[in-house]
């Protein structure tokens, strides 16, 4: 036997590659020449059928991370490898002098107990972390953490380093192994910027599970021991994103106690008195690339978790409306304020500090921006009188106008509808145009052509503009999508706007020539302006309105009218003021830098409110009031052909009805 012990080092040197049995100063448990286990367990002929599990190929042992570190067989299995006595060699009694043999109060599996000898901190961390909860319990109903080989692999004598691609804990294998229990987390990781870095870019420096959560001492993010706790996560992320952490510490979010540190008051929208940190914006595994559309489209919502008031103002702005409609290039929070280097507005280093910094921030998206353009308020809330009194008053004025118009014409329409039903039931419907009948021309060819252009441009403006006003509504978002998104609707909106300006200018030229022609023929200017063929409201219209009201309630006959009724004149002038107001405000929004050369940027906030509210009034009036008065009242339903044919029935027949 002594001869065998003398030749054992030679046997190991031949069986194990050079360097594999080198014994480092730390970790050595037994000199190689005293480890006799391999004499039996390394020879396959020693074992009968059914005992193959006891055979240990020396080539596997040569690559084992423990063996290469100098851990002998007894380091895990116990016993006395220097003894040839079977009982003593295989003894499982605890040797109190063996490292790690001290009593361990936590319930451990057999595997963990043996690992505890060298990996005390690891096993203690595992037993005290989230993985201490799970899968099995001992006879005394105490839970035990999962066995080490559950993650590191079942092969116990060929356990390679975690840096080895063959290890279950190597970068890509680790994701798969953790994903066996955390399937949902694995799926979201695969879609994250880190997962894409691993799967699509093949990066070995991308973060995997243990890089963020830790390897063994893992705790819930709410636990201050966790690597993902608000106070610790910036340091965790800084392992890869060092310079971002440095910028974050100097920003308004990290200045003072650092990211996640205690603060004097809770952030808006929350109840925790601390500063924000990485996972407040880059939540969980929901980590698309910061420059991706997926991340940018949800950024305002992330910032809004704390900045509720500012987020509400952003949602009312053009930038917010475009974002709601899915337009990714629209300015997001970080485009103006910065991402990790956000500074207070009164800090001269801030991107939005008044002056050159703010103008430069605007020029990132608006290269031609002029200095006054930068005074535009991107978060202006027209409901807030204290901060924006002028904007609030203008908004209330527009609301009052809308309510007044619909209060008057709403009552007018309801009374008219009821009275018309009674009138038609008694007198029948008017006769349609007939070839032999007497007709009166109401609309010249130019009027009919212009009206067709009005219909097309108006409907186009309404279809492409209203989704922007109601961008937070599902129907508006779906309509915008069906129309091709903002890239498409913006083009069509401008085309319809040009048509509107075109027909408005054409009509002004036509009516000017018409009036000048009448004056040259000797017609008195009063007749030109207030005569029976003029659309200008006069005293007669107020009389007709009173008579119409009497007819509504059955106190008088239905009145006869001049060429244009009072409601038709209202329709006519509604187009005038609508085109003037909507057109001017729309041009200001279309060419902001042109108008901001001589007007402050705040006028753009006013222009948006006026443009939006007046467009709502025009659209609602056309569909709710104008269509009824023209086509839907009982004596005209389903359509009045005058605007298409240019003529109406005889004047006598009109008086009778």
mmCIF file of C-alpha atoms in Angstrom, residues 231-577:
data_model
loop_
_atom_site.group_PDB
_atom_site.id
_atom_site.type_symbol
_atom_site.label_atom_id
_atom_site.label_comp_id
_atom_site.label_asym_id
_atom_site.label_seq_id
_atom_site.Cartn_x
_atom_site.Cartn_y
_atom_site.Cartn_z
ATOM 1 C CA UNK A 231 -31.097 53.645 -2.841
ATOM 2 C CA UNK A 232 -28.862 50.949 -4.361
ATOM 3 C CA UNK A 233 -29.999 50.493 -7.923
ATOM 4 C CA UNK A 234 -27.985 53.412 -9.338
ATOM 5 C CA UNK A 235 -24.823 51.759 -8.064
ATOM 6 C CA UNK A 236 -25.930 48.453 -9.560
ATOM 7 C CA UNK A 237 -26.574 50.015 -12.958
ATOM 8 C CA UNK A 238 -23.290 51.946 -12.669
ATOM 9 C CA UNK A 239 -21.365 48.697 -13.049
ATOM 10 C CA UNK A 240 -22.074 49.112 -16.767
ATOM 11 C CA UNK A 241 -23.450 52.669 -17.005
ATOM 12 C CA UNK A 242 -20.899 54.529 -14.919
ATOM 13 C CA UNK A 243 -21.016 57.862 -16.716
ATOM 14 C CA UNK A 244 -24.806 57.935 -16.740
ATOM 15 C CA UNK A 245 -24.769 57.484 -12.965
ATOM 16 C CA UNK A 246 -22.345 60.384 -12.640
ATOM 17 C CA UNK A 247 -24.649 62.649 -14.650
ATOM 18 C CA UNK A 248 -27.666 61.462 -12.663
ATOM 19 C CA UNK A 249 -25.969 62.328 -9.366
ATOM 20 C CA UNK A 250 -25.454 65.914 -10.553
ATOM 21 C CA UNK A 251 -29.001 66.279 -11.884
ATOM 22 C CA UNK A 252 -32.117 67.569 -10.144
ATOM 23 C CA UNK A 253 -33.096 63.947 -9.533
ATOM 24 C CA UNK A 254 -29.878 62.880 -7.824
ATOM 25 C CA UNK A 255 -28.416 66.058 -6.389
ATOM 26 C CA UNK A 256 -27.990 65.891 -2.623
ATOM 27 C CA UNK A 257 -28.460 62.363 -1.307
ATOM 28 C CA UNK A 258 -28.008 60.783 -4.706
ATOM 29 C CA UNK A 259 -30.506 58.822 -6.801
ATOM 30 C CA UNK A 260 -33.058 57.100 -4.604
ATOM 31 C CA UNK A 261 -31.906 59.006 -1.537
ATOM 32 C CA UNK A 262 -34.175 60.513 1.067
ATOM 33 C CA UNK A 263 -35.905 63.789 0.218
ATOM 34 C CA UNK A 264 -37.722 66.410 2.278
ATOM 35 C CA UNK A 265 -41.016 65.775 0.527
ATOM 36 C CA UNK A 266 -42.660 63.144 -1.610
ATOM 37 C CA UNK A 267 -42.412 63.515 -5.347
ATOM 38 C CA UNK A 268 -45.636 64.732 -7.003
ATOM 39 C CA UNK A 269 -47.970 61.816 -7.523
ATOM 40 C CA UNK A 270 -46.368 59.630 -4.855
ATOM 41 C CA UNK A 271 -46.118 59.267 -1.075
ATOM 42 C CA UNK A 272 -42.505 58.139 -0.665
ATOM 43 C CA UNK A 273 -40.068 60.837 0.417
ATOM 44 C CA UNK A 274 -37.140 59.969 -1.789
ATOM 45 C CA UNK A 275 -35.496 60.992 -4.998
ATOM 46 C CA UNK A 276 -36.146 59.019 -8.186
ATOM 47 C CA UNK A 277 -33.654 56.475 -9.409
ATOM 48 C CA UNK A 278 -33.043 54.262 -12.423
ATOM 49 C CA UNK A 279 -35.957 51.851 -12.065
ATOM 50 C CA UNK A 280 -38.481 54.660 -11.607
ATOM 51 C CA UNK A 281 -38.102 55.430 -15.306
ATOM 52 C CA UNK A 282 -36.656 52.162 -16.622
ATOM 53 C CA UNK A 283 -39.157 49.944 -14.858
ATOM 54 C CA UNK A 284 -38.524 46.248 -14.258
ATOM 55 C CA UNK A 285 -37.726 44.261 -17.378
ATOM 56 C CA UNK A 286 -39.679 46.776 -19.431
ATOM 57 C CA UNK A 287 -36.483 48.143 -20.903
ATOM 58 C CA UNK A 288 -36.783 48.909 -24.607
ATOM 59 C CA UNK A 289 -33.950 50.935 -26.076
ATOM 60 C CA UNK A 290 -34.264 54.569 -24.917
ATOM 61 C CA UNK A 291 -34.201 55.722 -28.525
ATOM 62 C CA UNK A 292 -36.824 53.232 -29.667
ATOM 63 C CA UNK A 293 -40.369 54.266 -30.478
ATOM 64 C CA UNK A 294 -41.645 51.868 -27.808
ATOM 65 C CA UNK A 295 -39.764 53.691 -25.046
ATOM 66 C CA UNK A 296 -40.350 57.203 -26.360
ATOM 67 C CA UNK A 297 -44.095 56.766 -26.791
ATOM 68 C CA UNK A 298 -44.480 55.856 -23.121
ATOM 69 C CA UNK A 299 -41.985 58.339 -21.717
ATOM 70 C CA UNK A 300 -44.461 61.074 -20.821
ATOM 71 C CA UNK A 301 -46.454 58.547 -18.804
ATOM 72 C CA UNK A 302 -43.347 57.484 -16.897
ATOM 73 C CA UNK A 303 -42.439 61.073 -16.067
ATOM 74 C CA UNK A 304 -46.087 61.728 -15.239
ATOM 75 C CA UNK A 305 -45.925 59.210 -12.399
ATOM 76 C CA UNK A 306 -44.207 61.954 -10.413
ATOM 77 C CA UNK A 307 -44.889 65.132 -12.394
ATOM 78 C CA UNK A 308 -48.666 64.841 -12.583
ATOM 79 C CA UNK A 309 -49.436 68.502 -13.216
ATOM 80 C CA UNK A 310 -46.750 68.948 -15.848
ATOM 81 C CA UNK A 311 -47.782 65.714 -17.524
ATOM 82 C CA UNK A 312 -51.375 66.956 -17.700
ATOM 83 C CA UNK A 313 -50.195 70.168 -19.359
ATOM 84 C CA UNK A 314 -48.031 68.200 -21.770
ATOM 85 C CA UNK A 315 -51.043 66.073 -22.718
ATOM 86 C CA UNK A 316 -52.940 69.233 -23.713
ATOM 87 C CA UNK A 317 -50.066 70.534 -25.818
ATOM 88 C CA UNK A 318 -49.492 69.818 -29.490
ATOM 89 C CA UNK A 319 -46.537 67.615 -28.538
ATOM 90 C CA UNK A 320 -48.716 65.552 -26.202
ATOM 91 C CA UNK A 321 -51.582 65.269 -28.680
ATOM 92 C CA UNK A 322 -49.258 64.017 -31.401
ATOM 93 C CA UNK A 323 -47.779 61.496 -28.986
ATOM 94 C CA UNK A 324 -51.263 60.205 -28.139
ATOM 95 C CA UNK A 325 -51.884 59.710 -31.855
ATOM 96 C CA UNK A 326 -48.738 57.603 -32.181
ATOM 97 C CA UNK A 327 -46.406 60.177 -33.768
ATOM 98 C CA UNK A 328 -43.011 59.167 -32.407
ATOM 99 C CA UNK A 329 -40.946 62.202 -33.597
ATOM 100 C CA UNK A 330 -43.076 64.593 -31.512
ATOM 101 C CA UNK A 331 -41.040 66.113 -28.682
ATOM 102 C CA UNK A 332 -40.972 64.040 -25.501
ATOM 103 C CA UNK A 333 -39.859 65.055 -22.004
ATOM 104 C CA UNK A 334 -36.214 64.114 -22.475
ATOM 105 C CA UNK A 335 -35.978 65.915 -25.834
ATOM 106 C CA UNK A 336 -36.383 69.229 -24.027
ATOM 107 C CA UNK A 337 -35.303 68.609 -20.433
ATOM 108 C CA UNK A 338 -32.601 66.030 -21.050
ATOM 109 C CA UNK A 339 -32.512 62.425 -19.910
ATOM 110 C CA UNK A 340 -30.129 61.937 -16.969
ATOM 111 C CA UNK A 341 -28.686 65.447 -16.759
ATOM 112 C CA UNK A 342 -31.947 67.271 -15.950
ATOM 113 C CA UNK A 343 -31.296 70.540 -14.126
ATOM 114 C CA UNK A 344 -33.647 73.153 -12.611
ATOM 115 C CA UNK A 345 -34.879 75.773 -15.067
ATOM 116 C CA UNK A 346 -33.191 78.542 -13.077
ATOM 117 C CA UNK A 347 -29.822 76.801 -13.367
ATOM 118 C CA UNK A 348 -27.837 78.518 -16.157
ATOM 119 C CA UNK A 349 -26.533 75.085 -17.212
ATOM 120 C CA UNK A 350 -30.057 73.759 -17.805
ATOM 121 C CA UNK A 351 -31.048 72.995 -21.371
ATOM 122 C CA UNK A 352 -34.153 75.084 -20.817
ATOM 123 C CA UNK A 353 -32.529 78.040 -19.083
ATOM 124 C CA UNK A 354 -33.947 81.214 -20.601
ATOM 125 C CA UNK A 355 -31.941 82.577 -23.475
ATOM 126 C CA UNK A 356 -29.614 80.721 -25.777
ATOM 127 C CA UNK A 357 -29.996 77.360 -24.018
ATOM 128 C CA UNK A 358 -33.756 77.245 -24.441
ATOM 129 C CA UNK A 359 -33.584 78.434 -28.036
ATOM 130 C CA UNK A 360 -30.991 75.742 -28.785
ATOM 131 C CA UNK A 361 -33.307 73.113 -27.276
ATOM 132 C CA UNK A 362 -36.148 74.321 -29.512
ATOM 133 C CA UNK A 363 -33.892 74.303 -32.572
ATOM 134 C CA UNK A 364 -33.252 70.588 -32.107
ATOM 135 C CA UNK A 365 -36.705 70.033 -33.646
ATOM 136 C CA UNK A 366 -37.401 73.502 -35.095
ATOM 137 C CA UNK A 367 -34.142 74.516 -36.803
ATOM 138 C CA UNK A 368 -35.555 77.858 -37.968
ATOM 139 C CA UNK A 369 -36.803 78.851 -34.499
ATOM 140 C CA UNK A 370 -36.444 82.562 -33.704
ATOM 141 C CA UNK A 371 -35.776 83.935 -30.188
ATOM 142 C CA UNK A 372 -39.422 84.826 -29.448
ATOM 143 C CA UNK A 373 -40.508 81.321 -30.412
ATOM 144 C CA UNK A 374 -38.769 80.041 -27.267
ATOM 145 C CA UNK A 375 -41.269 81.899 -25.022
ATOM 146 C CA UNK A 376 -43.989 79.429 -26.076
ATOM 147 C CA UNK A 377 -45.335 77.500 -23.045
ATOM 148 C CA UNK A 378 -45.254 73.760 -23.879
ATOM 149 C CA UNK A 379 -47.017 72.810 -20.606
ATOM 150 C CA UNK A 380 -49.600 75.620 -20.582
ATOM 151 C CA UNK A 381 -52.868 74.549 -18.958
ATOM 152 C CA UNK A 382 -55.798 76.698 -20.074
ATOM 153 C CA UNK A 383 -57.747 75.591 -16.990
ATOM 154 C CA UNK A 384 -55.199 77.193 -14.636
ATOM 155 C CA UNK A 385 -56.125 80.847 -14.140
ATOM 156 C CA UNK A 386 -53.330 81.480 -11.632
ATOM 157 C CA UNK A 387 -50.506 80.542 -14.006
ATOM 158 C CA UNK A 388 -52.087 81.401 -17.365
ATOM 159 C CA UNK A 389 -54.819 84.034 -16.816
ATOM 160 C CA UNK A 390 -54.989 85.293 -20.408
ATOM 161 C CA UNK A 391 -55.150 81.793 -21.836
ATOM 162 C CA UNK A 392 -57.836 80.878 -19.310
ATOM 163 C CA UNK A 393 -59.994 83.907 -20.147
ATOM 164 C CA UNK A 394 -59.728 83.235 -23.884
ATOM 165 C CA UNK A 395 -60.700 79.617 -23.316
ATOM 166 C CA UNK A 396 -63.727 80.596 -21.213
ATOM 167 C CA UNK A 397 -64.752 83.142 -23.866
ATOM 168 C CA UNK A 398 -64.676 80.484 -26.565
ATOM 169 C CA UNK A 399 -66.664 78.105 -24.361
ATOM 170 C CA UNK A 400 -69.224 80.831 -23.702
ATOM 171 C CA UNK A 401 -69.539 81.463 -27.447
ATOM 172 C CA UNK A 402 -70.105 77.755 -28.149
ATOM 173 C CA UNK A 403 -72.687 77.423 -25.376
ATOM 174 C CA UNK A 404 -74.526 80.583 -26.467
ATOM 175 C CA UNK A 405 -74.743 79.565 -30.118
ATOM 176 C CA UNK A 406 -76.010 76.087 -29.317
ATOM 177 C CA UNK A 407 -78.390 77.292 -26.618
ATOM 178 C CA UNK A 408 -80.100 79.639 -29.075
ATOM 179 C CA UNK A 409 -80.043 77.477 -32.203
ATOM 180 C CA UNK A 410 -80.675 74.277 -30.236
ATOM 181 C CA UNK A 411 -84.002 75.637 -28.968
ATOM 182 C CA UNK A 412 -84.668 77.126 -32.411
ATOM 183 C CA UNK A 413 -84.125 73.746 -34.095
ATOM 184 C CA UNK A 414 -86.281 71.755 -31.683
ATOM 185 C CA UNK A 415 -89.207 74.184 -31.982
ATOM 186 C CA UNK A 416 -88.841 74.290 -35.743
ATOM 187 C CA UNK A 417 -88.836 70.504 -36.033
ATOM 188 C CA UNK A 418 -92.005 70.095 -33.980
ATOM 189 C CA UNK A 419 -93.833 72.916 -35.809
ATOM 190 C CA UNK A 420 -92.724 71.611 -39.220
ATOM 191 C CA UNK A 421 -94.157 68.173 -38.487
ATOM 192 C CA UNK A 422 -97.511 69.752 -37.702
ATOM 193 C CA UNK A 423 -97.348 72.011 -40.762
ATOM 194 C CA UNK A 424 -96.472 69.193 -43.173
ATOM 195 C CA UNK A 425 -99.182 66.946 -41.746
ATOM 196 C CA UNK A 426 -101.753 69.667 -42.474
ATOM 197 C CA UNK A 427 -100.518 71.133 -45.752
ATOM 198 C CA UNK A 428 -98.340 68.430 -47.252
ATOM 199 C CA UNK A 429 -94.814 68.767 -48.536
ATOM 200 C CA UNK A 430 -93.829 71.394 -51.163
ATOM 201 C CA UNK A 431 -93.777 70.285 -54.801
ATOM 202 C CA UNK A 432 -90.442 69.419 -56.297
ATOM 203 C CA UNK A 433 -88.970 71.300 -59.238
ATOM 204 C CA UNK A 434 -90.759 70.608 -62.519
ATOM 205 C CA UNK A 435 -89.837 71.549 -66.063
ATOM 206 C CA UNK A 436 -93.039 73.569 -66.608
ATOM 207 C CA UNK A 437 -93.006 75.287 -63.224
ATOM 208 C CA UNK A 438 -91.836 78.747 -62.286
ATOM 209 C CA UNK A 439 -88.442 78.745 -60.625
ATOM 210 C CA UNK A 440 -86.169 81.313 -59.105
ATOM 211 C CA UNK A 441 -82.395 81.109 -59.394
ATOM 212 C CA UNK A 442 -80.848 81.224 -55.945
ATOM 213 C CA UNK A 443 -77.295 80.056 -56.658
ATOM 214 C CA UNK A 444 -75.215 80.952 -59.663
ATOM 215 C CA UNK A 445 -72.779 78.371 -61.104
ATOM 216 C CA UNK A 446 -69.870 79.914 -59.219
ATOM 217 C CA UNK A 447 -71.798 79.504 -55.973
ATOM 218 C CA UNK A 448 -72.418 75.840 -56.616
ATOM 219 C CA UNK A 449 -68.777 75.161 -57.513
ATOM 220 C CA UNK A 450 -67.598 77.059 -54.455
ATOM 221 C CA UNK A 451 -70.026 75.177 -52.240
ATOM 222 C CA UNK A 452 -68.666 71.858 -53.490
ATOM 223 C CA UNK A 453 -65.145 73.010 -52.607
ATOM 224 C CA UNK A 454 -66.406 74.147 -49.199
ATOM 225 C CA UNK A 455 -67.935 70.729 -48.528
ATOM 226 C CA UNK A 456 -64.772 68.857 -49.524
ATOM 227 C CA UNK A 457 -62.331 71.104 -47.670
ATOM 228 C CA UNK A 458 -64.502 71.384 -44.564
ATOM 229 C CA UNK A 459 -64.982 67.637 -44.214
ATOM 230 C CA UNK A 460 -61.275 67.128 -44.855
ATOM 231 C CA UNK A 461 -60.339 69.634 -42.162
ATOM 232 C CA UNK A 462 -62.774 68.075 -39.692
ATOM 233 C CA UNK A 463 -61.616 64.497 -40.325
ATOM 234 C CA UNK A 464 -57.932 65.356 -40.002
ATOM 235 C CA UNK A 465 -58.220 67.998 -37.277
ATOM 236 C CA UNK A 466 -60.660 66.618 -34.714
ATOM 237 C CA UNK A 467 -58.481 63.568 -33.909
ATOM 238 C CA UNK A 468 -55.795 66.007 -32.798
ATOM 239 C CA UNK A 469 -58.209 67.816 -30.477
ATOM 240 C CA UNK A 470 -59.462 64.565 -28.948
ATOM 241 C CA UNK A 471 -56.159 62.715 -29.171
ATOM 242 C CA UNK A 472 -56.649 60.986 -25.813
ATOM 243 C CA UNK A 473 -59.816 59.260 -27.035
ATOM 244 C CA UNK A 474 -59.721 55.774 -28.544
ATOM 245 C CA UNK A 475 -61.941 56.732 -31.500
ATOM 246 C CA UNK A 476 -59.637 59.632 -32.402
ATOM 247 C CA UNK A 477 -56.549 57.430 -32.268
ATOM 248 C CA UNK A 478 -58.215 54.785 -34.444
ATOM 249 C CA UNK A 479 -59.410 57.400 -36.947
ATOM 250 C CA UNK A 480 -55.924 58.893 -37.161
ATOM 251 C CA UNK A 481 -54.495 55.421 -37.731
ATOM 252 C CA UNK A 482 -56.987 54.691 -40.508
ATOM 253 C CA UNK A 483 -56.079 57.988 -42.173
ATOM 254 C CA UNK A 484 -52.392 57.080 -42.176
ATOM 255 C CA UNK A 485 -51.208 58.758 -38.987
ATOM 256 C CA UNK A 486 -50.001 62.301 -38.511
ATOM 257 C CA UNK A 487 -47.624 62.107 -41.474
ATOM 258 C CA UNK A 488 -50.677 61.677 -43.716
ATOM 259 C CA UNK A 489 -53.293 63.765 -41.896
ATOM 260 C CA UNK A 490 -50.978 66.771 -41.604
ATOM 261 C CA UNK A 491 -50.551 66.863 -45.391
ATOM 262 C CA UNK A 492 -54.284 66.537 -46.068
ATOM 263 C CA UNK A 493 -55.105 69.117 -43.418
ATOM 264 C CA UNK A 494 -52.817 71.632 -45.093
ATOM 265 C CA UNK A 495 -54.204 70.834 -48.555
ATOM 266 C CA UNK A 496 -57.732 71.474 -47.285
ATOM 267 C CA UNK A 497 -56.525 74.649 -45.568
ATOM 268 C CA UNK A 498 -55.114 75.938 -48.856
ATOM 269 C CA UNK A 499 -58.439 75.159 -50.570
ATOM 270 C CA UNK A 500 -60.241 77.080 -47.817
ATOM 271 C CA UNK A 501 -58.027 80.117 -48.246
ATOM 272 C CA UNK A 502 -58.479 79.795 -52.000
ATOM 273 C CA UNK A 503 -62.279 79.782 -52.028
ATOM 274 C CA UNK A 504 -62.369 82.541 -49.399
ATOM 275 C CA UNK A 505 -60.149 84.799 -51.485
ATOM 276 C CA UNK A 506 -62.075 83.942 -54.669
ATOM 277 C CA UNK A 507 -65.380 84.825 -53.031
ATOM 278 C CA UNK A 508 -64.005 88.143 -51.761
ATOM 279 C CA UNK A 509 -62.935 89.029 -55.300
ATOM 280 C CA UNK A 510 -66.301 87.971 -56.760
ATOM 281 C CA UNK A 511 -68.413 89.860 -54.221
ATOM 282 C CA UNK A 512 -66.244 92.972 -54.542
ATOM 283 C CA UNK A 513 -66.687 92.990 -58.305
ATOM 284 C CA UNK A 514 -70.435 92.397 -57.863
ATOM 285 C CA UNK A 515 -70.821 95.317 -55.460
ATOM 286 C CA UNK A 516 -68.716 97.669 -57.619
ATOM 287 C CA UNK A 517 -70.775 96.709 -60.682
ATOM 288 C CA UNK A 518 -74.022 97.589 -58.881
ATOM 289 C CA UNK A 519 -72.616 100.923 -57.768
ATOM 290 C CA UNK A 520 -71.497 101.749 -61.324
ATOM 291 C CA UNK A 521 -75.031 101.050 -62.540
ATOM 292 C CA UNK A 522 -76.268 103.756 -60.190
ATOM 293 C CA UNK A 523 -77.631 101.577 -57.400
ATOM 294 C CA UNK A 524 -77.660 103.279 -54.013
ATOM 295 C CA UNK A 525 -75.035 101.923 -51.644
ATOM 296 C CA UNK A 526 -77.701 101.302 -48.997
ATOM 297 C CA UNK A 527 -79.535 99.033 -51.401
ATOM 298 C CA UNK A 528 -76.319 97.265 -52.293
ATOM 299 C CA UNK A 529 -75.503 96.731 -48.637
ATOM 300 C CA UNK A 530 -78.957 96.072 -47.151
ATOM 301 C CA UNK A 531 -81.194 95.323 -50.143
ATOM 302 C CA UNK A 532 -83.237 92.146 -50.592
ATOM 303 C CA UNK A 533 -80.409 90.410 -52.460
ATOM 304 C CA UNK A 534 -77.786 91.232 -49.824
ATOM 305 C CA UNK A 535 -76.611 88.643 -47.267
ATOM 306 C CA UNK A 536 -75.903 91.444 -44.775
ATOM 307 C CA UNK A 537 -78.267 91.231 -41.751
ATOM 308 C CA UNK A 538 -80.771 94.098 -41.485
ATOM 309 C CA UNK A 539 -83.796 95.179 -39.422
ATOM 310 C CA UNK A 540 -86.059 92.927 -41.509
ATOM 311 C CA UNK A 541 -84.219 89.854 -40.242
ATOM 312 C CA UNK A 542 -85.046 90.609 -36.614
ATOM 313 C CA UNK A 543 -88.706 91.052 -37.571
ATOM 314 C CA UNK A 544 -88.665 87.714 -39.437
ATOM 315 C CA UNK A 545 -87.058 86.048 -36.442
ATOM 316 C CA UNK A 546 -89.828 87.303 -34.177
ATOM 317 C CA UNK A 547 -92.533 86.170 -36.632
ATOM 318 C CA UNK A 548 -90.862 82.771 -36.911
ATOM 319 C CA UNK A 549 -90.933 82.413 -33.129
ATOM 320 C CA UNK A 550 -94.656 83.183 -33.112
ATOM 321 C CA UNK A 551 -95.231 80.557 -35.788
ATOM 322 C CA UNK A 552 -93.269 78.014 -33.731
ATOM 323 C CA UNK A 553 -95.798 78.291 -30.902
ATOM 324 C CA UNK A 554 -98.862 78.649 -33.134
ATOM 325 C CA UNK A 555 -99.502 82.351 -32.533
ATOM 326 C CA UNK A 556 -99.146 83.478 -36.114
ATOM 327 C CA UNK A 557 -98.686 82.348 -39.739
ATOM 328 C CA UNK A 558 -95.405 81.174 -41.149
ATOM 329 C CA UNK A 559 -93.590 84.312 -42.367
ATOM 330 C CA UNK A 560 -92.352 84.917 -45.913
ATOM 331 C CA UNK A 561 -88.723 85.859 -46.372
ATOM 332 C CA UNK A 562 -86.542 87.830 -48.750
ATOM 333 C CA UNK A 563 -84.002 86.022 -50.904
ATOM 334 C CA UNK A 564 -81.904 85.097 -47.857
ATOM 335 C CA UNK A 565 -83.438 84.107 -44.509
ATOM 336 C CA UNK A 566 -81.960 85.152 -41.199
ATOM 337 C CA UNK A 567 -80.575 81.649 -40.506
ATOM 338 C CA UNK A 568 -78.983 81.505 -43.967
ATOM 339 C CA UNK A 569 -77.328 84.854 -43.344
ATOM 340 C CA UNK A 570 -76.014 83.503 -40.043
ATOM 341 C CA UNK A 571 -74.596 80.479 -41.889
ATOM 342 C CA UNK A 572 -72.999 82.751 -44.457
ATOM 343 C CA UNK A 573 -71.290 85.013 -41.935
ATOM 344 C CA UNK A 574 -70.331 82.047 -39.785
ATOM 345 C CA UNK A 575 -68.110 80.957 -42.666
ATOM 346 C CA UNK A 576 -66.602 84.435 -42.818
ATOM 347 C CA UNK A 577 -65.696 84.649 -39.156
#
